[in-house]
Coordinates of C-alpha atoms in Angstrom, one line a residue:
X2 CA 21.9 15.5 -4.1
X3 CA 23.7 16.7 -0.9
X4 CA 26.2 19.9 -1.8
X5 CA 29.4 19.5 0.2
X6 CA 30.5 22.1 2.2
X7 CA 32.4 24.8 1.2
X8 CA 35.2 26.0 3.6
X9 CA 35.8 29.4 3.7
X10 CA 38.2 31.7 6.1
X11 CA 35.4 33.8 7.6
X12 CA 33.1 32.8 10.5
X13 CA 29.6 34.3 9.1
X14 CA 28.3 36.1 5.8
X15 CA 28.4 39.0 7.5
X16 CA 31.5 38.8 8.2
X17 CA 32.8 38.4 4.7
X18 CA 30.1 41.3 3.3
X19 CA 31.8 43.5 6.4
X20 CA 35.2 43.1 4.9
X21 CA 34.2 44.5 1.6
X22 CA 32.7 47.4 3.2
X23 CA 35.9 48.4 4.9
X24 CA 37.8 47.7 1.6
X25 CA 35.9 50.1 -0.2
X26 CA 35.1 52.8 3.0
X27 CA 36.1 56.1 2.7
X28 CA 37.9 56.4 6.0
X29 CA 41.7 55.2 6.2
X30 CA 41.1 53.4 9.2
X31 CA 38.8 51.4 8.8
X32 CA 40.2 50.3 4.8
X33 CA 43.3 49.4 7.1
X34 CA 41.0 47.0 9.3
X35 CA 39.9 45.6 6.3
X36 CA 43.0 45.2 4.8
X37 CA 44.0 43.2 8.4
X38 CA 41.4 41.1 8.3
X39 CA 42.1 39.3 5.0
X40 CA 45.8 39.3 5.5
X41 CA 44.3 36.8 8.8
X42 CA 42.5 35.3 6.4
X43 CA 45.2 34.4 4.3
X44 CA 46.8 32.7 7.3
X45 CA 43.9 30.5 7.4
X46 CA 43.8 29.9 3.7
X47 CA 41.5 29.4 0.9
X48 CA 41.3 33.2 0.6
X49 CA 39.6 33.8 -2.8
X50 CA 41.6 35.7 -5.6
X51 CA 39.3 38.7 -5.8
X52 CA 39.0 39.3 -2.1
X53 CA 43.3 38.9 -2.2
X54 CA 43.8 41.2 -5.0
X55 CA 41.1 43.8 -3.5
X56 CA 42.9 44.0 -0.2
X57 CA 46.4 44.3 -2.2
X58 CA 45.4 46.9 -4.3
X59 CA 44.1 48.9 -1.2
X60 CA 46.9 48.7 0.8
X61 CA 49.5 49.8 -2.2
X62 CA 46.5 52.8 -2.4
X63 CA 47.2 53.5 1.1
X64 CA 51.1 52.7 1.6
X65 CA 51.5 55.6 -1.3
X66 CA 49.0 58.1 0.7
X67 CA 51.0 58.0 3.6
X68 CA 54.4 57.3 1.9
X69 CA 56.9 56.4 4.4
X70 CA 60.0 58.7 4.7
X71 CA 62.9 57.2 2.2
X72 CA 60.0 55.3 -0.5
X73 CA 61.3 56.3 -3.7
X74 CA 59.3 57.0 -6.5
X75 CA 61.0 54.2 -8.0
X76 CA 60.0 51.6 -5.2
X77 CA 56.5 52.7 -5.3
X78 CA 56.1 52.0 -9.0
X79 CA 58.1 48.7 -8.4
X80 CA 55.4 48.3 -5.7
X81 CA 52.7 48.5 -7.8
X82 CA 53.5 47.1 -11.0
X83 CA 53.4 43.8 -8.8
X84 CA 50.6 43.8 -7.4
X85 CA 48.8 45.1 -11.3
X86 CA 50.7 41.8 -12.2
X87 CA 49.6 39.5 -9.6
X88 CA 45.8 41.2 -9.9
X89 CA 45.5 40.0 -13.7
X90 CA 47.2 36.6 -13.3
X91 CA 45.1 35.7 -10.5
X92 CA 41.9 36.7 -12.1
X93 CA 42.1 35.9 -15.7
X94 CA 43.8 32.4 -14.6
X95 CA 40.7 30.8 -13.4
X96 CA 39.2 31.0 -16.9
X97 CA 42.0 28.5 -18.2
X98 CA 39.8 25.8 -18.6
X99 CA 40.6 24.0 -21.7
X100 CA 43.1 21.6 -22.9
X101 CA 45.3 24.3 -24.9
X102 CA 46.2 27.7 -23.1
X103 CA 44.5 30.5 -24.4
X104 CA 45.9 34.1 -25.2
X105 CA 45.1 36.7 -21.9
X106 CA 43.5 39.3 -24.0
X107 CA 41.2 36.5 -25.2
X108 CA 40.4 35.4 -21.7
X109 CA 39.9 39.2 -20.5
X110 CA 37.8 39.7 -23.4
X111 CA 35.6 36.9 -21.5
X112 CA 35.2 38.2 -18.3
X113 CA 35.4 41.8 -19.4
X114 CA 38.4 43.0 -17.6
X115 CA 39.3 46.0 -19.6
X116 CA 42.2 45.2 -22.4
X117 CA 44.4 47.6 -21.5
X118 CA 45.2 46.0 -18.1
X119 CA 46.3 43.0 -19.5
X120 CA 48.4 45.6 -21.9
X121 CA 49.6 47.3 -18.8
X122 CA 51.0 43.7 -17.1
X123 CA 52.7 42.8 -20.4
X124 CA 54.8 46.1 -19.9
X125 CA 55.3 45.5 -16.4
X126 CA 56.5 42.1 -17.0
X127 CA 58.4 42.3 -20.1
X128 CA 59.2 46.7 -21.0
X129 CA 59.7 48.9 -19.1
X130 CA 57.6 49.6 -16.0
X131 CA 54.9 52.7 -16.6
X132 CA 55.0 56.2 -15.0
X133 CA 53.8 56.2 -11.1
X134 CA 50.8 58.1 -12.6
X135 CA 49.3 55.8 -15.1
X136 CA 50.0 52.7 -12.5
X137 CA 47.9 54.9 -9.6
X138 CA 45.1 55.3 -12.5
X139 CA 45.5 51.7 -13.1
X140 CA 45.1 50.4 -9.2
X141 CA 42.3 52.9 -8.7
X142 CA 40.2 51.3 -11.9
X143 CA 41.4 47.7 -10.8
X144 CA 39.5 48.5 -7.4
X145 CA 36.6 50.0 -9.0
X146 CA 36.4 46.8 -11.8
X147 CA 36.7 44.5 -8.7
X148 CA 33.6 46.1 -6.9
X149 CA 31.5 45.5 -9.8
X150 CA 32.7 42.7 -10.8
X151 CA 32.6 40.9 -7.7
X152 CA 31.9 42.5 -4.8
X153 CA 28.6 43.5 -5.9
X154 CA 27.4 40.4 -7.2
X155 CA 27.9 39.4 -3.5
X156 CA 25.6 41.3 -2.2
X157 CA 22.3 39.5 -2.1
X158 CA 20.3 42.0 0.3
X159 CA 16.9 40.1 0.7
X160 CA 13.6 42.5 0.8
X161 CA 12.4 43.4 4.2
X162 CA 9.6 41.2 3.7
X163 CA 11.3 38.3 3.2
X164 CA 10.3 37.0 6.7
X165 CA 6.8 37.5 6.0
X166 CA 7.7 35.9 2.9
X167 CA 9.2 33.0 3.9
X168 CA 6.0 32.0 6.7
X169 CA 3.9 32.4 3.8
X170 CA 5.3 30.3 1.5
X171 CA 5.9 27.8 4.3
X172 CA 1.7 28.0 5.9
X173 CA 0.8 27.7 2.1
X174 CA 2.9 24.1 1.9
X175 CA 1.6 23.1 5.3
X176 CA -2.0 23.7 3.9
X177 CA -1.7 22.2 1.1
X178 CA -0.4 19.2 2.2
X179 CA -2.7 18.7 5.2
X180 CA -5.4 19.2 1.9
X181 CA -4.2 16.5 0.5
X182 CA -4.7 14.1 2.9
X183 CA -8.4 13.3 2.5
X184 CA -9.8 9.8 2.5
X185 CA -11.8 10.2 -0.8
X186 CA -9.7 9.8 -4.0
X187 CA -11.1 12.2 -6.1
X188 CA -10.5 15.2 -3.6
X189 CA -6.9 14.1 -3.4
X190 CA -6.4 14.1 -6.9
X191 CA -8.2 17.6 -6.9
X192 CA -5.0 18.6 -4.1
X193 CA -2.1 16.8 -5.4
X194 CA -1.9 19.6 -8.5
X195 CA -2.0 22.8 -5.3
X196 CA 0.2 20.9 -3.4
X197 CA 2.5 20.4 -6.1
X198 CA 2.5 24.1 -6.9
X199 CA 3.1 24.7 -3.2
X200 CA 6.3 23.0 -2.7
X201 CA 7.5 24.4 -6.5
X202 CA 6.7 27.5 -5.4
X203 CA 8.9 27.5 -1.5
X204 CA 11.8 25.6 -3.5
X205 CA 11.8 28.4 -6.0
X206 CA 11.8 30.9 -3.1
X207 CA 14.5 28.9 -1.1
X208 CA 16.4 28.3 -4.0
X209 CA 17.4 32.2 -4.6
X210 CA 18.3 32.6 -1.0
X211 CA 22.0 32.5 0.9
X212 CA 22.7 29.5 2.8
X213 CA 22.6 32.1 6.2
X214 CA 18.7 32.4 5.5
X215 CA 18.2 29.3 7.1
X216 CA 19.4 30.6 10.7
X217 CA 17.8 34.4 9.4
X218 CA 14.3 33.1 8.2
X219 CA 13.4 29.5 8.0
X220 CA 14.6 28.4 11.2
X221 CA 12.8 31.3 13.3
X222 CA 9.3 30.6 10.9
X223 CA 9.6 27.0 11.4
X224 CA 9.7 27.6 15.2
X225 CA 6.5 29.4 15.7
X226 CA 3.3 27.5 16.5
X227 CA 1.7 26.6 13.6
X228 CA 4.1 24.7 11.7
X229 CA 6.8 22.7 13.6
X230 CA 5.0 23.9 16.9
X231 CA 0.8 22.2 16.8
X232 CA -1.2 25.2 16.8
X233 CA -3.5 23.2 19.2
X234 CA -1.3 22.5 22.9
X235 CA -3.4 19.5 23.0
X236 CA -2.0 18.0 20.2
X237 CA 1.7 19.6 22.0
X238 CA 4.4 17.2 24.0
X239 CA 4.4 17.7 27.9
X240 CA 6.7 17.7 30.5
X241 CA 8.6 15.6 31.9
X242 CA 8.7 12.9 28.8
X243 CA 8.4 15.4 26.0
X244 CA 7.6 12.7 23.9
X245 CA 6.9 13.1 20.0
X246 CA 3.0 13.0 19.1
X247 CA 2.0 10.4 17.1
X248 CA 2.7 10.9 13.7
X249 CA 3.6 14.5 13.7
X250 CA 7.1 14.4 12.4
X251 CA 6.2 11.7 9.9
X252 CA 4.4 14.7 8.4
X253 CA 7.1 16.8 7.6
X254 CA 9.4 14.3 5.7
X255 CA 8.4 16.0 2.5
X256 CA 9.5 19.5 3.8
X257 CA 12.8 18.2 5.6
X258 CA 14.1 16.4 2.2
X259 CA 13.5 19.8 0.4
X260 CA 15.6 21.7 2.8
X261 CA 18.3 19.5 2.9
X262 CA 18.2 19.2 -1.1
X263 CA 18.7 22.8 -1.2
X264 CA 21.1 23.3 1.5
X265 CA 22.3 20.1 2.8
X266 CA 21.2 18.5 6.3
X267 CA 23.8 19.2 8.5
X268 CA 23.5 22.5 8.0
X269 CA 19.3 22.6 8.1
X270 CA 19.3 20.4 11.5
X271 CA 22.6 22.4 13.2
X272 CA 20.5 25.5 12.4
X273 CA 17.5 23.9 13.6
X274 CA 19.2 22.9 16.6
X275 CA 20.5 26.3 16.7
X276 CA 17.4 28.0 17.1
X277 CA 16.1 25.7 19.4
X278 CA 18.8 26.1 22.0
X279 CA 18.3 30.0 21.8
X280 CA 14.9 30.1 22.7
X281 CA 15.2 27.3 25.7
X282 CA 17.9 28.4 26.8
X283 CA 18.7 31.9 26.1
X284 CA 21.9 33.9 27.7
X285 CA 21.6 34.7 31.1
X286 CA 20.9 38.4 31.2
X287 CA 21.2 40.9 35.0
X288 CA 18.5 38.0 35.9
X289 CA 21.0 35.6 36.6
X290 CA 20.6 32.0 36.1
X291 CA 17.3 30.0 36.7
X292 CA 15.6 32.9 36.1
X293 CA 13.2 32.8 33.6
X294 CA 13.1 35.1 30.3
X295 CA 10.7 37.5 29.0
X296 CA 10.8 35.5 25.8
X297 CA 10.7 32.4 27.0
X298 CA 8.6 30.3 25.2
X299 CA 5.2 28.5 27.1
X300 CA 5.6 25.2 29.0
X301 CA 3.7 23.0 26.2
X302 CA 5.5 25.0 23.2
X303 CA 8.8 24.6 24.9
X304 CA 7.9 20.7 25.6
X305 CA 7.5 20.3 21.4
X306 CA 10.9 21.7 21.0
X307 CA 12.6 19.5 23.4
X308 CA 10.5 16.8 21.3
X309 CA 12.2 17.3 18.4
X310 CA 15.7 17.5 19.9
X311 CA 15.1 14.1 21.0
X312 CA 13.6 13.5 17.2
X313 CA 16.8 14.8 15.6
X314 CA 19.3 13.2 18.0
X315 CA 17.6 10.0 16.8
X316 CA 17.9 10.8 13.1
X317 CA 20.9 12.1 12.5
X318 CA 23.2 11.7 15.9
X319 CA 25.4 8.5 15.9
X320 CA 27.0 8.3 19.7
X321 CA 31.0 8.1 18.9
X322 CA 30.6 8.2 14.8
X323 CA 29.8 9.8 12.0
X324 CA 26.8 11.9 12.8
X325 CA 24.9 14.5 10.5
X326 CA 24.9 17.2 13.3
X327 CA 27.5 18.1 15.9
X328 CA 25.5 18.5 19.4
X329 CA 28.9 21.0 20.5
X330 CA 27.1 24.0 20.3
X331 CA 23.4 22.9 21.8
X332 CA 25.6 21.5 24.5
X333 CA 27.4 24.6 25.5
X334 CA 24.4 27.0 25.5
X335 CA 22.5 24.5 27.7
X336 CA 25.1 24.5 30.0
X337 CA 25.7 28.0 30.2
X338 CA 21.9 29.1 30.9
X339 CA 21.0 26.2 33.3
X340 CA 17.2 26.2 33.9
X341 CA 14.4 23.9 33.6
X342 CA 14.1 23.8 29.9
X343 CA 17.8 23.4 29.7
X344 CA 17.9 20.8 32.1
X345 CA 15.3 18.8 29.7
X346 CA 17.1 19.4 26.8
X347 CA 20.8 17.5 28.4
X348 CA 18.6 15.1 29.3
X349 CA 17.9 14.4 26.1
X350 CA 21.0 14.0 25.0
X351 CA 21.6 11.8 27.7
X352 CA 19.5 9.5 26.6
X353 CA 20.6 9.8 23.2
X354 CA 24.3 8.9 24.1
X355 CA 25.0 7.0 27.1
X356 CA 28.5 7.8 27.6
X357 CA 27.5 12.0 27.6
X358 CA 25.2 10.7 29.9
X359 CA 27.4 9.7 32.6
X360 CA 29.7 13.0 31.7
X361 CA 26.6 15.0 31.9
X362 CA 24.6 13.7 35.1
X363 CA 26.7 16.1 37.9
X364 CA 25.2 18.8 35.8
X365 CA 21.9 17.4 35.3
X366 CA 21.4 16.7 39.2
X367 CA 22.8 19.7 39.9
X368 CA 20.3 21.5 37.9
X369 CA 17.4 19.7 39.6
X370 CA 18.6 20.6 42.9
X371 CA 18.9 24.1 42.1
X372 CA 15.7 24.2 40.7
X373 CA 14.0 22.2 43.8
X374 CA 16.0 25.2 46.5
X375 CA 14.5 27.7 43.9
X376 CA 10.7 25.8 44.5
X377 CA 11.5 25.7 48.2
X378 CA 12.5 29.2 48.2
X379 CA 9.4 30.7 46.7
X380 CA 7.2 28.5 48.6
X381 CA 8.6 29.9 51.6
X382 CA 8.3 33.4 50.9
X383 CA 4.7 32.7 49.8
X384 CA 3.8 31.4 52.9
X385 CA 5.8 33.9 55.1
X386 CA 3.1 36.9 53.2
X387 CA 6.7 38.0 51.2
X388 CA 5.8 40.1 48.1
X389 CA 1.8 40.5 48.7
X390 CA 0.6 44.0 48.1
X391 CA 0.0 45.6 51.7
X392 CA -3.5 47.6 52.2
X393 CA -4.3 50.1 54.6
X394 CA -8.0 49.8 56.8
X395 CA -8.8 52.8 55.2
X396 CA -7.7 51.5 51.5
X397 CA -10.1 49.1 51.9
X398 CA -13.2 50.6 53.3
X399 CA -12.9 53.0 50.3
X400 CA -12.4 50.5 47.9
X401 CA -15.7 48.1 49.8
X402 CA -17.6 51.9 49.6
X403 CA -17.3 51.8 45.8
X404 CA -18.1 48.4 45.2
X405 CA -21.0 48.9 46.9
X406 CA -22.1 52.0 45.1
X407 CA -21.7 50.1 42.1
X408 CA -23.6 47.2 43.0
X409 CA -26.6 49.5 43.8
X410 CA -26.3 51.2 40.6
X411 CA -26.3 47.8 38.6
X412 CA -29.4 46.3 40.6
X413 CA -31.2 49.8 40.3
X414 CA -31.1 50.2 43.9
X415 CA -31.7 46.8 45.3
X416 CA -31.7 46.3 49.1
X417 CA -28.7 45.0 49.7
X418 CA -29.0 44.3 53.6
X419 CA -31.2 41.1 52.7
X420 CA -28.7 40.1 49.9
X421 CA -26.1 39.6 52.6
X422 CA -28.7 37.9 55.0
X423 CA -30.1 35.2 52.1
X424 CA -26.3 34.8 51.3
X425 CA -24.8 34.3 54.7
X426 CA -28.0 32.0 56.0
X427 CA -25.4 30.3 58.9
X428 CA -27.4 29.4 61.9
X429 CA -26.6 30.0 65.4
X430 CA -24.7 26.1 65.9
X431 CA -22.3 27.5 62.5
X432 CA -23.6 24.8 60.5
X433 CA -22.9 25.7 57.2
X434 CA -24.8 25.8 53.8
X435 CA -25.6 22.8 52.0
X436 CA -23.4 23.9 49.1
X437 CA -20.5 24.3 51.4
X438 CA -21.0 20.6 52.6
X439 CA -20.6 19.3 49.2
X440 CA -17.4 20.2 48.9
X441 CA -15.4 17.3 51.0
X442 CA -14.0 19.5 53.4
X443 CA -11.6 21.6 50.7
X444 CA -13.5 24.8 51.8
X445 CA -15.6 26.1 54.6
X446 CA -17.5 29.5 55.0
X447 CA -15.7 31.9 57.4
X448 CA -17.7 32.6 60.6
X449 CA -19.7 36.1 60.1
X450 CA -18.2 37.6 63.5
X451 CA -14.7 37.0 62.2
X452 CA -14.7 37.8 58.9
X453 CA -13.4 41.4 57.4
X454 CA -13.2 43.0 54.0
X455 CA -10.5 41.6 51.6
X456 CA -9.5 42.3 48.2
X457 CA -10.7 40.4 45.3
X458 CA -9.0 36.8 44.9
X459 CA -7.6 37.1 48.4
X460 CA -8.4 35.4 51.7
X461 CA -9.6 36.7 54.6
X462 CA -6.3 37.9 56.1
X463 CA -5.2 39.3 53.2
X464 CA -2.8 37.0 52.0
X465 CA -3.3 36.0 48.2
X466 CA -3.3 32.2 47.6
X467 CA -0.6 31.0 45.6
X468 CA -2.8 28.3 42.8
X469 CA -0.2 28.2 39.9
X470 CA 2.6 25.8 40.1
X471 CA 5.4 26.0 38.1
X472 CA 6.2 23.7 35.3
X473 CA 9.6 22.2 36.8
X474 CA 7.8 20.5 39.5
X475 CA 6.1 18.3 36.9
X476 CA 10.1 16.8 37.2
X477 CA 11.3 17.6 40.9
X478 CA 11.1 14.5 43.4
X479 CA 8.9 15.1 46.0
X480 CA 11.5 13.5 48.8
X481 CA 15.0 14.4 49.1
X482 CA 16.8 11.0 47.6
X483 CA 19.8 9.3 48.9
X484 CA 22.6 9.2 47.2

């Protein structure tokens, strides 16, 4: 059954624990901030009674600290006789439940809100209105009820392992369902029973944890290789396509339809969405834009997680309706790190909805111009020598010294003049070795007379070949296009 969300006032859990920390905070200041917070919330609505009568019990604490020239005694017990009144009518209200009204003391009695502060609002209400002393004693044990009575029931504070927790449970599920799919029928009713006790076992886990442990735990777990991601990059999606591999998704039906039983699937496939966006396209940082992160995920595991953008888009993204996830957010973080991964990502959704597609395609091209300049660019400085360590004669007749000290010591002493002569066998025309001639022309020996001491994995003139090439040109048109 899918839960309906709930709509709150606050942004984030942490949020909402944050406000009952300043509530209940020793210093003034930040009770007062506290005390702000919820009277924005109230604007907002939906605000729930405890959190309401907490932050009206603090500020009548902290009007009558720093009591205002010309507040009566009087006033202030006025003061908080209403807000005694308004804290038991609010909380013992919600356990009218029946057809016939019950007495307050009985429904006090239920929730264990001490008798004598339903006593106390009966005086207030009806009699005449206590002593300022008894009503402070009154507000300060309201406050101190509240916190255990709520506030603290709140708090769910996973372990520190629950990370380590969570990637267990979900590599335990992952092996025992790839155990159960064996050909012979025996063995797979041998697996069914571990696989069953598997999933019982991560739905039991899930099931005690906050709805923000999806974005906390699952989301980040599911994202390493190993489970979403195929441990093997073989088995991984590639650039430019990123397509899906065959049947991969299929197999994690099972796991999907348990998240989304325990927490609904817009939120499990916003959150996976989410997470995927912050790892391809993190916030720029003093790098600037293009430039690739330290995190930044490989090309092949970045690939998969453009593959299962395009997987959920398909799912559960209807172009101009009612769709399960809202693309809002992935949109905005692509377009505010612009970068190769990025750039795959709008496509797409692109191709997921055609009329983002057209808005979408200025940024899109722009992207793969940039990205084409920024190709050129280091191409450029590659060739023009640009960033290649620099070596003195002398650096390198040391460093050709050792070498050949240690050569001697590995071959006990070897002569190594008729190494060099059996390995540079060129005759006087400069024909070259058989070995070199093999090789269709893609390298030649350098003539004896010219050639000097280099650096390992350099050439001849020192220069070091560039023989990586980025991932983006995988997607960058070789020839400038008209428009």
């Amino acid at each position: 059954m899918v839960r309906v969300p709930k709509i709150v006032p606050w942004t984030s859990t942490e949020e909402y624990m944050g406000v009952g920390d300043s509530l209940y905070s020793d210093d003034a200041g930040e009770r007062r901030r506290g005390v702000a917070i919820v009277k924005a919330w109230r604007a907002r609505g939906r605000v729930p009674v405890a959190v309401d009568a907490t932050a009206s019990l603090v500020d009548m604490l902290d009007a009558d600290t720093s009591r205002a020239a010309g507040v009566t005694g009087t006033r202030l017990r006025h003061m908080y006789a209403m807000a005694m009144i308004r804290f038991v009518n609010s909380i013992v209200d919600l356990e009218q439940k029946g057809a016939y009204a019950q007495s307050m003391a009985a429904l006090a009695s239920r929730i264990g809100m001490p008798a004598w502060f339903v006593e106390l609002r009966h005086a207030c209400t009806h009699e005449q209105i206590p002593s300022l002393a008894v009503l402070r004693a009154a507000c300060e044990q309201a406050l101190g009820w509240l916190g255990d009575y709520y506030w603290k029931k709140q708090e769910r504070v996973m372990p520190a392992d629950t990370m380590d927790r969570v990637r267990g449970a979900l590599l335990a599920y992952k092996a025992a369902y790839d155990a159960t799919r064996v050909t012979e029928e025996q063995q797979q009713a041998e697996h069914a029973g571990a696989f069953n006790a598997a999933r019982a076992a991560l739905a039991e886990l899930l099931g005690v944890m906050h709805a923000d442990a999806v974005r906390l735990y699952v989301v980040p777990v599911l994202l390493e290789p190993g489970l979403l991601v195929p441990e093997d990059k073989r088995q991984r999606a590639k650039f430019p396509d990123c397509a899906m591999p065959a049947g991969w998704a299929r197999q994690w039906g099972g796991l999907f339809r348990l998240l989304e039983e325990t927490w609904g699937a817009t939120l499990v496939f916003e959150e996976l969405l989410g997470g995927i966006a912050a790892a391809l396209a993190p916030e720029c940082g003093d790098a600037g834009i293009f430039a690739a992160a330290d995190s930044a995920p490989s090309t092949s595991h970045a690939a998969m997680l453009v593959a299962w953008v395009r997987w959920i888009l398909k799912k559960h993204y209807v172009p101009g309706g009612e769709s399960t996830v809202s693309i809002g957010d992935l949109l905005e973080a692509c377009l505010r790190s612009p970068g190769y991964y990025s750039r795959a990502v709008l496509k797409a959704v692109s191709d997921a909805d055609p009329t983002l597609k057209r808005e979408l395609k200025p940024f899109v091209d722009y992207m793969g111009r940039a990205l084409a300049a920024l190709v050129a660019a280091d191409a450029a400085e590659a060739k023009a020598g640009k960033g290649v360590a620099e070596f003195s004669e002398q650096t390198l007749q040391d460093e050709e010294r050792l070498m050949q000290e240690r050569l001697k010591e590995a071959l006990g002493g070897a002569a190594e003049d008729e190494d060099e002569d059996e390995a540079m066998d060129v005759d006087a025309a400069g024909a070259q070795p058989a070995a070199a001639q093999t090789a269709s022309g893609r390298w030649a020996y350098v003539a004896q007379d010219a050639w000097v001491p280099c650096p390992i994995g350099a050439l001849s003139d020192g220069s070091i070949p560039a023989l990586e090439l980025p991932a983006w040109l995988d997607d960058v048109p070789l020839h400038a296009t008209s428009a």
